[in-house]
Short mmCIF file of C-alpha atoms in Angstrom, two decimals:
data_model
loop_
_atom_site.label_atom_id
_atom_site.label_comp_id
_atom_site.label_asym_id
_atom_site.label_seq_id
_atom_site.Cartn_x
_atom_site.Cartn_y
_atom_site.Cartn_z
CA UNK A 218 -20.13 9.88 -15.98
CA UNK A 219 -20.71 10.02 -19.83
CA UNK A 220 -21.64 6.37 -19.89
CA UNK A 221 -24.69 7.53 -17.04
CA UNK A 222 -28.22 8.72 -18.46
CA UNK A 223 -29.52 11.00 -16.60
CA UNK A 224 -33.79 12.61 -17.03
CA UNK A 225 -34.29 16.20 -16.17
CA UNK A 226 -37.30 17.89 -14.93
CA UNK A 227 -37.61 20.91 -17.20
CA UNK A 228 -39.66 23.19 -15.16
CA UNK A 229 -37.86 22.44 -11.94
CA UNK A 230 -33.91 22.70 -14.08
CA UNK A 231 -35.58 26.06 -15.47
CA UNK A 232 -37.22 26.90 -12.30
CA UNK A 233 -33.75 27.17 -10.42
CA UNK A 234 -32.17 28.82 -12.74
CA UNK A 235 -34.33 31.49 -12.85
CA UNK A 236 -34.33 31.51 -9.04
CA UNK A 237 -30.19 31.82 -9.17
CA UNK A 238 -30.95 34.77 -11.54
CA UNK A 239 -33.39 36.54 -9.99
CA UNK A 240 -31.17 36.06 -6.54
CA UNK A 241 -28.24 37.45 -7.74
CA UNK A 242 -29.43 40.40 -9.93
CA UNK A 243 -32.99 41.51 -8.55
CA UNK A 244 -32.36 44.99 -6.11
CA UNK A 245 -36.11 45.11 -4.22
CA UNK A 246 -37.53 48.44 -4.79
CA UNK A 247 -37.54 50.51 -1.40
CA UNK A 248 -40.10 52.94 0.32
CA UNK A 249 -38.21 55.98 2.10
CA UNK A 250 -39.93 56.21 5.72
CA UNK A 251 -41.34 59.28 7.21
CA UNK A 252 -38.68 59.65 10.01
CA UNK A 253 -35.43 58.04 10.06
CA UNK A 254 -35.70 54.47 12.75
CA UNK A 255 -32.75 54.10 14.75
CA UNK A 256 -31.37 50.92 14.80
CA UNK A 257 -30.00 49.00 17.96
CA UNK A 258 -27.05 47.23 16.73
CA UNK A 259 -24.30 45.67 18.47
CA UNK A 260 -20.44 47.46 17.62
CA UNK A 261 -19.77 44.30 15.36
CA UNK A 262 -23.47 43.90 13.68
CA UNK A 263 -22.51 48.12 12.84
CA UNK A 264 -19.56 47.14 11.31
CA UNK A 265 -21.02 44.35 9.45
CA UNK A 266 -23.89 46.47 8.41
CA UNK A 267 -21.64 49.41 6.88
CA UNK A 268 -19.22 46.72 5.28
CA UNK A 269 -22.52 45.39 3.29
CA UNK A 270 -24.00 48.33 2.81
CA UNK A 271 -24.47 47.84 -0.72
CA UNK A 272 -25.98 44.15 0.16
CA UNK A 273 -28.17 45.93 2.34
CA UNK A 274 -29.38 48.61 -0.28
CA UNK A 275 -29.83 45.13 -2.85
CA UNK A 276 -32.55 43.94 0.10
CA UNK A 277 -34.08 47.23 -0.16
CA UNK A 278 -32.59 48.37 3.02
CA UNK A 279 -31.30 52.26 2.88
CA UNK A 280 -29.41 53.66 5.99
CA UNK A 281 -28.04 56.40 6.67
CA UNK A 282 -24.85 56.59 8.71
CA UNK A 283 -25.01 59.91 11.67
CA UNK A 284 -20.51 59.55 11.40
CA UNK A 285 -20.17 62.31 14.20
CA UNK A 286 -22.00 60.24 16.89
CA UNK A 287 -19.72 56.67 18.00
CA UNK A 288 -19.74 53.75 17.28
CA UNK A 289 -22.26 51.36 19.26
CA UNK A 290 -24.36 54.06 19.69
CA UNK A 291 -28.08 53.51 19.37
CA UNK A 292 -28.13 56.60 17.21
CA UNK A 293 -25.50 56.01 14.98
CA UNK A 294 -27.44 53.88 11.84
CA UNK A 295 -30.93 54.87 10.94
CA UNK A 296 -33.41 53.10 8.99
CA UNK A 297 -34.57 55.93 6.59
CA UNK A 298 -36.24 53.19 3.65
CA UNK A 299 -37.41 49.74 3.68
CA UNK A 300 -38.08 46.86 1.02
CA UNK A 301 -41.61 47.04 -0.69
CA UNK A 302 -42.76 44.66 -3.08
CA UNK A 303 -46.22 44.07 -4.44
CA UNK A 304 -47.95 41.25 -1.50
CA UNK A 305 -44.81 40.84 0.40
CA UNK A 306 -44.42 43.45 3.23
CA UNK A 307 -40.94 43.96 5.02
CA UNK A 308 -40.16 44.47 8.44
CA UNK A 309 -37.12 44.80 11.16
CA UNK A 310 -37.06 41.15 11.41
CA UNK A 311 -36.18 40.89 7.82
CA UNK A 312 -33.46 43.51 8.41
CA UNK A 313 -32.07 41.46 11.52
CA UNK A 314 -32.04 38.34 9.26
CA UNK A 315 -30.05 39.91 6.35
CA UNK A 316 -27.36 40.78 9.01
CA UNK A 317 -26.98 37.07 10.56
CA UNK A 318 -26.98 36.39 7.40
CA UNK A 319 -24.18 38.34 6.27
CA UNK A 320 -22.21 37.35 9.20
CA UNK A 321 -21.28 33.70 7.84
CA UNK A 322 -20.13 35.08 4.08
CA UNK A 323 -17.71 37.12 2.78
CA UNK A 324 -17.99 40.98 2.43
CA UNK A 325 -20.30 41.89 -0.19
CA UNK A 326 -21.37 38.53 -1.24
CA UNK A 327 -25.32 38.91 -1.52
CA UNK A 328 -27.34 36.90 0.52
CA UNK A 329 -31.40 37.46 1.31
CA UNK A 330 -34.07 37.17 4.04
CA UNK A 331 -36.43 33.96 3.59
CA UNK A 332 -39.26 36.27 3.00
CA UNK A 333 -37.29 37.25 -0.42
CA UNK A 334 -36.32 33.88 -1.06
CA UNK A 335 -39.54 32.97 -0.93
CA UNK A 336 -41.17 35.86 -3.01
CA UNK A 337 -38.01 34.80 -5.46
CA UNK A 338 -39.20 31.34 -5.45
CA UNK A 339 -42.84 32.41 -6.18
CA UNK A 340 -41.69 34.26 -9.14
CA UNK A 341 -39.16 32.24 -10.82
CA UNK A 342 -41.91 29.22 -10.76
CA UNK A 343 -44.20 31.12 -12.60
CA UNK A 344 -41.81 32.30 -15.51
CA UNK A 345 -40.47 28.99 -16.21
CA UNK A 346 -40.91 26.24 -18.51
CA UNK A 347 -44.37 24.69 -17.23
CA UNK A 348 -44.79 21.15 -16.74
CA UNK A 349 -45.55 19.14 -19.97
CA UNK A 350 -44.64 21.63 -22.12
CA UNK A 351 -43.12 20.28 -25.07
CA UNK A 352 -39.77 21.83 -25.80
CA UNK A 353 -38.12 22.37 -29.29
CA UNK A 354 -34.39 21.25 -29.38
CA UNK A 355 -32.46 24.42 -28.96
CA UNK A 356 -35.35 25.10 -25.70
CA UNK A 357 -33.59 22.00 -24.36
CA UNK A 358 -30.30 22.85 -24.82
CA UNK A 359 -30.42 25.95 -23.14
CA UNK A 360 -32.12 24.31 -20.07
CA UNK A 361 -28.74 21.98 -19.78
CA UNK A 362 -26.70 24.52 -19.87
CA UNK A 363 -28.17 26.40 -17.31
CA UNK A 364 -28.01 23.75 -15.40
CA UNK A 365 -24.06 23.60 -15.90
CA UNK A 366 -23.73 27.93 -14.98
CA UNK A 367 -26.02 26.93 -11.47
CA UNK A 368 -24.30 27.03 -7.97
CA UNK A 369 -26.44 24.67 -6.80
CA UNK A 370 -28.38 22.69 -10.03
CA UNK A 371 -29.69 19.74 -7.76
CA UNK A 372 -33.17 21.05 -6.37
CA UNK A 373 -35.40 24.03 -7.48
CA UNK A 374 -35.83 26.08 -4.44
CA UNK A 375 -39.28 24.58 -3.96
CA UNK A 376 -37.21 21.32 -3.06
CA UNK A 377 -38.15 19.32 -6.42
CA UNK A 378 -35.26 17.50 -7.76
CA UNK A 379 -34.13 19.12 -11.08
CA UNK A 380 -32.73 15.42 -12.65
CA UNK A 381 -32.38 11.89 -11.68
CA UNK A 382 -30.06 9.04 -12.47
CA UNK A 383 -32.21 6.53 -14.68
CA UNK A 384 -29.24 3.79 -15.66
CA UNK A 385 -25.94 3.21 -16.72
CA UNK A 386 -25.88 2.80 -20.09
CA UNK A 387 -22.36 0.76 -20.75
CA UNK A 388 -23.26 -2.11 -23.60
CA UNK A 389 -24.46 -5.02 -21.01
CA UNK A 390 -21.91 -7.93 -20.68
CA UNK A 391 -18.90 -6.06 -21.50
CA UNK A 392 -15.74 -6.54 -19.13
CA UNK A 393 -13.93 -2.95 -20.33
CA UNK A 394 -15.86 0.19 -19.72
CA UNK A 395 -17.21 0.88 -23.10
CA UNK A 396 -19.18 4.26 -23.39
CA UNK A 397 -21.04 6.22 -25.56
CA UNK A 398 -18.73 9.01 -27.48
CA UNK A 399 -20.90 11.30 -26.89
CA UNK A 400 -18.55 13.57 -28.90
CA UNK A 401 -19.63 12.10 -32.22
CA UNK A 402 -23.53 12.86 -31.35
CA UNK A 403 -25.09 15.67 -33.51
CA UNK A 404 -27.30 18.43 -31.67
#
């Protein structure tokens, strides 16, 4: 791989970085609601629900939990805040999403509706490096690297491919696999 040159797209590299960020450590503002909503879970969506209730409060989700009533009841979780943010509005839907979401992850690992996602998207675009921006060297650097900390460097979430392969770049003719030490390069 170090003998492999590789072009980067810096606003879609800094785009999903950003995104990653913003993912991970953004908890959406909530609205408390005038009367608690009962929510009509199943006995395993509860359970889900109050082992991510943290995950739920990072959506913007608040619930309260009526512990004297059983579970499975209709009663037993209420709704008593939902998720604002500036032009996105919230709903139940996004609520049900979060928890099929959660059901394919570990406890506590955050995961968001596609309206967030998408609102996430939105912003991260606009805060990173715009196209045909020139970049100073340490600007670059720090794009790499991000790229290196990313779950998932390969698209930004808009789908645009954050690098591409251009070539190999082992001297032509040569029967060993001669590389670049890319060691001995100054940044």
């Amino acid at each position: 791989m170090l003998d492999d040159l590789f072009i980067v797209d810096q606003h879609a590299a800094d785009e999903k970085f950003n995104f990653e960020d913003l993912q991970s450590t953004t908890k959406i503002q909530s609205q408390k609601l005038l009367r608690p909503r009962p929510l009509e879970l199943t006995a395993s969506d509860e359970m889900l629900a109050l082992d991510n209730i943290e995950v739920l409060r990072q959506n913007g989700f608040e619930v309260d939990v009526e512990e004297d009533n059983p579970m499975g009841q209709v009663s037993r979780l209420k709704l008593v805040a939902q998720p604002v943010s500036k032009s996105t509005v919230f709903d139940m839907k996004d609520l049900e999403e979060v928890i099929h979401l959660m059901r394919d992850r570990p406890t506590g690992q955050m995961v968001r509706c596609s309206k967030a996602r998408a609102m996430f998207a939105s912003r991260a675009c606009r805060k990173s490096v715009m196209v045909g921006m020139p970049l100073n060297h340490h600007q670059m650097t720090s794009v790499i690297r991000h790229m290196g900390t990313m779950d998932q460097p390969w698209n930004c979430p808009h789908g645009r491919p954050t690098m591409r392969h251009l070539s190999d770049i082992r001297k032509p003719g040569s029967k060993s696999r001669e590389c670049i030490d890319w060691s001995s390069i100054s940044y």
